[in-house]
PDB file of C-alpha atoms and ligand atoms in Angstrom:
ATOM      1  CA  MET A   1      22.536   6.305  -0.293  1.00 51.00           C
ATOM      2  CA  GLY A   2      18.954   4.653   0.054  1.00 59.00           C
ATOM      3  CA  GLU A   3      17.168   3.483   2.773  1.00 62.00           C
ATOM      4  CA  LYS A   4      13.945   2.039   3.746  1.00 62.00           C
ATOM      5  CA  VAL A   5      12.572   2.498   6.833  1.00 61.00           C
ATOM      6  CA  ARG A   6      10.284  -0.126   8.061  1.00 63.00           C
ATOM      7  CA  ALA A   7       6.925   0.799  10.177  1.00 69.00           C
ATOM      8  CA  GLY A   8       7.359   2.389  13.261  1.00 90.00           C
ATOM      9  CA  PHE A   9       5.888   5.725  12.506  1.00 95.00           C
ATOM     10  CA  LEU A  10       2.296   4.838  13.747  1.00 97.00           C
ATOM     11  CA  GLU A  11       3.795   4.804  17.239  1.00 95.00           C
ATOM     12  CA  TRP A  12       5.285   8.647  16.425  1.00 95.00           C
ATOM     13  CA  GLU A  13       4.167  11.244  19.023  1.00 94.00           C
ATOM     14  CA  GLU A  14       2.471  13.089  15.968  1.00 95.00           C
ATOM     15  CA  GLU A  15      -1.217  12.537  15.540  1.00 97.00           C
ATOM     16  CA  ALA A  16      -1.028  13.245  11.724  1.00 97.00           C
ATOM     17  CA  PHE A  17       0.371   9.873  10.959  1.00 97.00           C
ATOM     18  CA  ARG A  18      -2.332   8.010  12.935  1.00 98.00           C
ATOM     19  CA  GLU A  19      -4.854  10.065  11.133  1.00 98.00           C
ATOM     20  CA  LEU A  20      -3.741   8.849   7.974  1.00 98.00           C
ATOM     21  CA  ILE A  21      -5.298   5.107   8.848  1.00 97.00           C
ATOM     22  CA  ALA A  22      -8.903   5.765   8.249  1.00 97.00           C
ATOM     23  CA  ASP A  23      -8.257   9.094   6.173  1.00 97.00           C
ATOM     24  CA  PRO A  24     -11.297  10.375   4.983  1.00 97.00           C
ATOM     25  CA  ILE A  25     -10.175  11.414   1.491  1.00 97.00           C
ATOM     26  CA  ILE A  26      -9.119   7.690   1.145  1.00 98.00           C
ATOM     27  CA  LYS A  27     -11.779   6.016   2.542  1.00 97.00           C
ATOM     28  CA  PRO A  28     -14.477   6.138  -0.360  1.00 97.00           C
ATOM     29  CA  TYR A  29     -11.728   4.388  -2.753  1.00 98.00           C
ATOM     30  CA  LEU A  30     -10.675   1.937  -0.294  1.00 98.00           C
ATOM     31  CA  THR A  31     -14.730   1.059  -0.301  1.00 96.00           C
ATOM     32  CA  GLU A  32     -14.948   0.499  -3.960  1.00 96.00           C
ATOM     33  CA  ILE A  33     -11.478  -1.278  -4.023  1.00 97.00           C
ATOM     34  CA  LEU A  34     -11.536  -3.929  -1.081  1.00 96.00           C
ATOM     35  CA  GLY A  35     -15.488  -3.347   0.199  1.00 94.00           C
ATOM     36  CA  ARG A  36     -16.627  -2.173   3.587  1.00 92.00           C
ATOM     37  CA  HIS A  37     -14.467  -3.851   5.746  1.00 94.00           C
ATOM     38  CA  TYR A  38     -10.534  -3.942   5.156  1.00 96.00           C
ATOM     39  CA  ARG A  39      -7.546  -3.760   6.989  1.00 97.00           C
ATOM     40  CA  LEU A  40      -4.110  -2.146   7.256  1.00 98.00           C
ATOM     41  CA  ASP A  41      -1.856  -4.838   7.225  1.00 97.00           C
ATOM     42  CA  HIS A  42       1.021  -2.991   7.493  1.00 96.00           C
ATOM     43  CA  GLU A  43       3.119  -0.259   6.680  1.00 96.00           C
ATOM     44  CA  TYR A  44       6.254   1.646   5.993  1.00 95.00           C
ATOM     45  CA  ALA A  45       8.178   4.952   5.203  1.00 95.00           C
ATOM     46  CA  ILE A  46      10.386   5.363   1.760  1.00 96.00           C
ATOM     47  CA  VAL A  47      13.625   7.325   2.427  1.00 95.00           C
ATOM     48  CA  HIS A  48      15.517   7.315  -0.984  1.00 96.00           C
ATOM     49  CA  ARG A  49      18.898   9.566  -1.145  1.00 96.00           C
ATOM     50  CA  ARG A  50      20.727  10.169  -4.517  1.00 96.00           C
ATOM     51  CA  GLY A  51      22.044   6.903  -5.422  1.00 93.00           C
ATOM     52  CA  ALA A  52      19.374   4.939  -3.712  1.00 95.00           C
ATOM     53  CA  LYS A  53      19.129   1.150  -6.143  1.00 94.00           C
ATOM     54  CA  PRO A  54      16.327   0.504  -8.125  1.00 96.00           C
ATOM     55  CA  LEU A  55      13.518  -2.022  -6.997  1.00 96.00           C
ATOM     56  CA  TYR A  56      12.658  -4.808 -10.071  1.00 96.00           C
ATOM     57  CA  LEU A  57       9.240  -5.228 -11.180  1.00 97.00           C
ATOM     58  CA  HIS A  58       7.449  -7.399  -9.004  1.00 96.00           C
ATOM     59  CA  GLY A  59       3.828  -8.106  -9.018  1.00 94.00           C
ATOM     60  CA  GLY A  60       1.389  -8.502 -12.352  1.00 92.00           C
ATOM     61  CA  ALA A  61      -1.624 -10.857 -12.466  1.00 95.00           C
ATOM     62  CA  THR A  62       0.753 -14.149 -14.231  1.00 94.00           C
ATOM     63  CA  PRO A  63       2.011 -16.120 -12.320  1.00 93.00           C
ATOM     64  CA  TYR A  64      -1.093 -15.738  -9.769  1.00 94.00           C
ATOM     65  CA  ASP A  65      -0.682 -14.748  -6.384  1.00 91.00           C
ATOM     66  CA  PRO A  66      -3.859 -15.753  -4.272  1.00 89.00           C
ATOM     67  CA  GLY A  67      -3.191 -12.893  -1.762  1.00 87.00           C
ATOM     68  CA  GLN A  68      -2.168 -10.144  -4.708  1.00 92.00           C
ATOM     69  CA  TYR A  69      -5.354 -10.573  -7.283  1.00 95.00           C
ATOM     70  CA  TYR A  70      -7.403  -8.273  -9.119  1.00 96.00           C
ATOM     71  CA  HIS A  71     -10.765  -9.717 -10.433  1.00 94.00           C
ATOM     72  CA  VAL A  72     -14.219  -8.237 -11.706  1.00 96.00           C
ATOM     73  CA  ARG A  73     -17.122  -9.887 -11.103  1.00 96.00           C
ATOM     74  CA  ASN A  74     -20.612  -9.061 -11.675  1.00 95.00           C
ATOM     75  CA  ASP A  75     -19.394  -5.498 -12.240  1.00 95.00           C
ATOM     76  CA  ILE A  76     -17.319  -5.282  -8.816  1.00 95.00           C
ATOM     77  CA  MET A  77     -13.539  -4.855  -8.342  1.00 95.00           C
ATOM     78  CA  TYR A  78     -11.819  -7.582  -5.753  1.00 96.00           C
ATOM     79  CA  SER A  79      -8.334  -6.533  -5.148  1.00 97.00           C
ATOM     80  CA  GLY A  80      -6.102  -8.426  -2.482  1.00 96.00           C
ATOM     81  CA  LEU A  81      -3.318  -6.005  -0.820  1.00 97.00           C
ATOM     82  CA  THR A  82      -3.736  -2.633  -2.053  1.00 98.00           C
ATOM     83  CA  VAL A  83      -1.556   0.230  -1.235  1.00 98.00           C
ATOM     84  CA  VAL A  84      -1.634   3.981  -0.767  1.00 98.00           C
ATOM     85  CA  SER A  85       1.008   5.421  -1.057  1.00 98.00           C
ATOM     86  CA  TYR A  86       1.673   9.530  -0.028  1.00 98.00           C
ATOM     87  CA  ALA A  87       4.121  11.133  -1.371  1.00 98.00           C
ATOM     88  CA  LEU A  88       5.628  13.795   1.498  1.00 98.00           C
ATOM     89  CA  THR A  89       8.220  15.251  -1.184  1.00 98.00           C
ATOM     90  CA  ASP A  90       8.101  16.057  -4.619  1.00 98.00           C
ATOM     91  CA  ILE A  91       8.605  13.300  -7.669  1.00 98.00           C
ATOM     92  CA  GLY A  92       9.883  14.636 -10.836  1.00 98.00           C
ATOM     93  CA  PRO A  93       9.773  12.891 -13.783  1.00 98.00           C
ATOM     94  CA  SER A  94      13.328  12.082 -14.183  1.00 97.00           C
ATOM     95  CA  ASP A  95      13.713  11.875 -10.422  1.00 98.00           C
ATOM     96  CA  GLY A  96      13.456   7.721 -10.065  1.00 98.00           C
ATOM     97  CA  GLY A  97      10.623   6.309  -7.859  1.00 98.00           C
ATOM     98  CA  PHE A  98       7.598   4.612  -8.609  1.00 98.00           C
ATOM     99  CA  CYS A  99       7.275   2.696 -11.702  1.00 98.00           C
ATOM    100  CA  CYS A 100       4.777  -0.033 -13.224  1.00 98.00           C
ATOM    101  CA  ILE A 101       2.892  -1.584 -16.240  1.00 98.00           C
ATOM    102  CA  PRO A 102      -0.611  -0.021 -16.662  1.00 97.00           C
ATOM    103  CA  GLY A 103      -3.370  -2.641 -17.313  1.00 96.00           C
ATOM    104  CA  SER A 104      -0.729  -5.145 -16.029  1.00 97.00           C
ATOM    105  CA  HIS A 105      -3.240  -6.176 -13.094  1.00 97.00           C
ATOM    106  CA  LYS A 106      -5.129  -7.886 -15.830  1.00 96.00           C
ATOM    107  CA  ALA A 107      -2.151  -9.850 -17.475  1.00 95.00           C
ATOM    108  CA  ASN A 108      -2.818 -13.258 -19.032  1.00 95.00           C
ATOM    109  CA  PHE A 109       1.063 -13.891 -19.681  1.00 95.00           C
ATOM    110  CA  PRO A 110       4.547 -13.218 -17.409  1.00 94.00           C
ATOM    111  CA  VAL A 111       6.246 -10.116 -17.875  1.00 94.00           C
ATOM    112  CA  PRO A 112       9.430 -10.437 -19.785  1.00 93.00           C
ATOM    113  CA  GLU A 113      12.658 -10.931 -17.787  1.00 92.00           C
ATOM    114  CA  GLU A 114      14.194  -8.397 -19.726  1.00 94.00           C
ATOM    115  CA  TYR A 115      11.431  -5.356 -18.752  1.00 97.00           C
ATOM    116  CA  GLU A 116      11.607  -6.920 -15.186  1.00 95.00           C
ATOM    117  CA  ARG A 117      15.348  -5.755 -14.219  1.00 94.00           C
ATOM    118  CA  PHE A 118      14.605  -2.871 -16.698  1.00 96.00           C
ATOM    119  CA  GLN A 119      17.151  -4.175 -19.275  1.00 95.00           C
ATOM    120  CA  GLU A 120      14.580  -2.785 -21.687  1.00 96.00           C
ATOM    121  CA  ILE A 121      11.904  -0.044 -20.773  1.00 96.00           C
ATOM    122  CA  GLY A 122       9.233  -1.701 -22.877  1.00 96.00           C
ATOM    123  CA  PRO A 123       5.956  -0.620 -21.747  1.00 97.00           C
ATOM    124  CA  THR A 124       6.745   0.443 -17.973  1.00 98.00           C
ATOM    125  CA  VAL A 125       5.724   3.950 -17.374  1.00 98.00           C
ATOM    126  CA  HIS A 126       7.158   6.352 -14.486  1.00 98.00           C
ATOM    127  CA  VAL A 127       4.546   7.914 -12.145  1.00 98.00           C
ATOM    128  CA  ALA A 128       5.333  11.474 -11.271  1.00 98.00           C
ATOM    129  CA  GLN A 129       4.003  12.725  -8.024  1.00 98.00           C
ATOM    130  CA  LYS A 130       3.880  16.204  -6.284  1.00 98.00           C
ATOM    131  CA  ALA A 131       4.146  16.331  -2.371  1.00 98.00           C
ATOM    132  CA  GLY A 132       0.939  15.641  -0.895  1.00 98.00           C
ATOM    133  CA  ASP A 133      -0.125  13.694  -3.720  1.00 98.00           C
ATOM    134  CA  VAL A 134      -1.735  10.006  -3.301  1.00 98.00           C
ATOM    135  CA  LEU A 135      -1.304   7.426  -5.466  1.00 98.00           C
ATOM    136  CA  ILE A 136      -3.319   4.219  -4.687  1.00 98.00           C
ATOM    137  CA  PHE A 137      -2.489   0.382  -7.115  1.00 98.00           C
ATOM    138  CA  THR A 138      -3.267  -2.943  -6.860  1.00 98.00           C
ATOM    139  CA  GLU A 139      -0.128  -5.228  -5.328  1.00 97.00           C
ATOM    140  CA  ALA A 140      -1.509  -7.563  -8.337  1.00 97.00           C
ATOM    141  CA  LEU A 141       0.195  -4.209 -10.905  1.00 98.00           C
ATOM    142  CA  CYS A 142       3.610  -5.023 -11.728  1.00 98.00           C
ATOM    143  CA  HIS A 143       5.099  -2.227 -10.209  1.00 98.00           C
ATOM    144  CA  GLY A 144       8.565  -1.173  -9.233  1.00 98.00           C
ATOM    145  CA  THR A 145      10.889   1.587  -8.511  1.00 98.00           C
ATOM    146  CA  PHE A 146      13.796   3.213 -10.685  1.00 97.00           C
ATOM    147  CA  ALA A 147      16.902   4.292  -8.871  1.00 97.00           C
ATOM    148  CA  TRP A 148      16.514   7.536  -7.116  1.00 97.00           C
ATOM    149  CA  THR A 149      18.561  10.515  -8.465  1.00 97.00           C
ATOM    150  CA  ALA A 150      17.499  13.822  -7.212  1.00 98.00           C
ATOM    151  CA  VAL A 151      19.569  15.742  -5.091  1.00 98.00           C
ATOM    152  CA  HIS A 152      16.690  15.927  -2.754  1.00 98.00           C
ATOM    153  CA  GLU A 153      15.195  12.900  -0.545  1.00 97.00           C
ATOM    154  CA  ARG A 154      12.342  10.849  -1.512  1.00 97.00           C
ATOM    155  CA  ARG A 155       9.910  10.855   0.934  1.00 97.00           C
ATOM    156  CA  SER A 156       6.920   8.546   0.672  1.00 97.00           C
ATOM    157  CA  LEU A 157       4.572   6.596   3.271  1.00 97.00           C
ATOM    158  CA  LEU A 158       2.873   3.181   1.937  1.00 97.00           C
ATOM    159  CA  PHE A 159      -0.352   1.874   3.469  1.00 98.00           C
ATOM    160  CA  LYS A 160      -1.294  -1.557   2.840  1.00 98.00           C
ATOM    161  CA  TYR A 161      -4.492  -2.503   3.335  1.00 98.00           C
ATOM    162  CA  ALA A 162      -6.328  -5.634   2.372  1.00 97.00           C
ATOM    163  CA  PRO A 163      -9.236  -7.342   2.755  1.00 96.00           C
ATOM    164  CA  SER A 164     -10.632  -7.779   6.195  1.00 95.00           C
ATOM    165  CA  MET A 165     -10.141 -11.793   6.230  1.00 95.00           C
ATOM    166  CA  ILE A 166      -6.345 -11.527   4.797  1.00 95.00           C
ATOM    167  CA  SER A 167      -3.205 -11.406   7.011  1.00 95.00           C
ATOM    168  CA  TRP A 168       0.074 -11.073   5.590  1.00 91.00           C
ATOM    169  CA  ARG A 169       2.254  -9.901   7.903  1.00 91.00           C
ATOM    170  CA  GLU A 170       1.990 -11.493  11.932  1.00 93.00           C
ATOM    171  CA  TYR A 171       0.004  -9.391  13.828  1.00 95.00           C
ATOM    172  CA  ASP A 172       2.163  -7.227  16.438  1.00 92.00           C
ATOM    173  CA  ARG A 173       0.056  -4.180  16.711  1.00 96.00           C
ATOM    174  CA  SER A 174       1.423  -3.029  20.523  1.00 95.00           C
ATOM    175  CA  ALA A 175      -1.492  -2.213  23.209  1.00 96.00           C
ATOM    176  CA  ALA A 176       0.450   1.206  23.419  1.00 95.00           C
ATOM    177  CA  LEU A 177      -0.623   2.013  19.447  1.00 96.00           C
ATOM    178  CA  LEU A 178      -4.001   0.846  20.170  1.00 96.00           C
ATOM    179  CA  SER A 179      -4.728   2.633  22.958  1.00 96.00           C
ATOM    180  CA  ARG A 180      -4.026   5.778  20.976  1.00 96.00           C
ATOM    181  CA  LEU A 181      -6.744   5.041  18.333  1.00 97.00           C
ATOM    182  CA  ASN A 182     -10.390   6.099  17.733  1.00 96.00           C
ATOM    183  CA  THR A 183     -13.142   3.358  16.973  1.00 93.00           C
ATOM    184  CA  GLU A 184     -12.664   3.001  13.052  1.00 94.00           C
ATOM    185  CA  GLN A 185      -9.013   3.245  13.694  1.00 97.00           C
ATOM    186  CA  LYS A 186      -8.966   0.172  15.711  1.00 95.00           C
ATOM    187  CA  LYS A 187     -11.375  -1.565  13.675  1.00 94.00           C
ATOM    188  CA  ILE A 188      -8.903  -0.934  10.497  1.00 97.00           C
ATOM    189  CA  LEU A 189      -5.712  -1.902  12.691  1.00 96.00           C
ATOM    190  CA  ASP A 190      -7.518  -5.138  13.972  1.00 94.00           C
ATOM    191  CA  THR A 191      -6.562  -8.707  13.468  1.00 95.00           C
ATOM    192  CA  PRO A 192      -8.063 -10.211  10.477  1.00 95.00           C
ATOM    193  CA  ARG A 193     -11.913 -11.874  10.256  1.00 91.00           C
ATOM    194  CA  SER A 194     -14.445 -12.590   8.071  1.00 88.00           C
ATOM    195  CA  PRO A 195     -16.525  -9.374   6.375  1.00 86.00           C
ATOM    196  CA  ASP A 196     -19.243 -11.488   7.555  1.00 83.00           C
ATOM    197  CA  ARG A 197     -18.377 -11.301  11.413  1.00 82.00           C
ATOM    198  CA  TYR A 198     -18.491  -7.298  12.070  1.00 79.00           C
ATOM    199  CA  ASP A 199     -21.361  -5.702  13.863  1.00 64.00           C
ATOM    200  CA  ASP A 200     -21.464  -2.460  12.711  1.00 57.00           C
ATOM    201  CA  GLU A 201     -23.567  -1.322  15.467  1.00 51.00           C
ATOM    202  CA  THR A 202     -21.705  -3.333  18.248  1.00 57.00           C
ATOM    203  CA  TYR A 203     -17.974  -2.816  17.079  1.00 61.00           C
ATOM    204  CA  GLU A 204     -16.188  -1.718  19.951  1.00 59.00           C
ATOM    205  CA  GLY A 205     -12.731  -2.573  18.512  1.00 58.00           C
ATOM    206  CA  ALA A 206      -9.671  -4.133  18.876  1.00 57.00           C
ATOM    207  CA  GLU A 207      -8.781  -4.615  22.763  1.00 55.00           C
ATOM    208  CA  PRO A 208      -5.435  -2.866  23.550  1.00 53.00           C
TER     209      PRO A 208
HETATM  210  O1  AKG B 301       6.826   3.414  -4.305  1.00 55.13           O
HETATM  211  C1  AKG B 301       7.567   2.520  -4.820  1.00 55.13           C
HETATM  212  O2  AKG B 301       8.292   2.987  -5.563  1.00 55.13           O
HETATM  213  C2  AKG B 301       7.177   0.939  -5.189  1.00 55.13           C
HETATM  214  C3  AKG B 301       7.616   0.401  -3.881  1.00 55.13           C
HETATM  215  C4  AKG B 301       6.924  -1.568  -3.905  1.00 55.13           C
HETATM  216  O3  AKG B 301       7.031  -1.580  -4.912  1.00 55.13           O
HETATM  217  C5  AKG B 301       7.043  -1.900  -2.702  1.00 55.13           C
HETATM  218  O4  AKG B 301       7.442  -1.210  -1.767  1.00 55.13           O
HETATM  219  O5  AKG B 301       6.746  -2.759  -2.880  1.00 55.13           O
END
């Protein structure tokens, strides 16, 4: 059956997990979407086996959630909680997994109930991924998970970033973890603070 493994993997022995905190391939995208100063609020792994239940549609721009917003002002994107989802195994077109209503991060009306619980598929689309693919989406997008039907496991790592002043989860990064990070990674795992309070020249990183 399905299983959602919460957090923990950044503390594992393998450096490869911690290297994803400041993934140089992803950095330009996060900078464009979140601005220069953002933080990794929380992360978890999804491990779904055949029979894993769906996660119904959630998010969406309406009703408005002040932490899961998406706006454009003066040609600049502003996004609240923003997800970088690494597929570690293939997600084929009929396997299940991530789905969304494209464009719903700009919706002015709530998602009809029959779409929300997949009674009607409506405009919901499934997004297939190959192992190694990365999907970036704002939590303001109406999204969910189709039941997992494939024989192989779905394994995905979800990193949830926010603008530097926003915190979702109570801050609980351990000294052991912080001591294993470089300065850039520490900045991204630091406590919330206003973007004005960073001084890139002197930033020493979070104290372990
Ligand atoms: O990748 C997925 O299946 C979506 C997961 C999701 O919506 C969530 O964790 O909030």
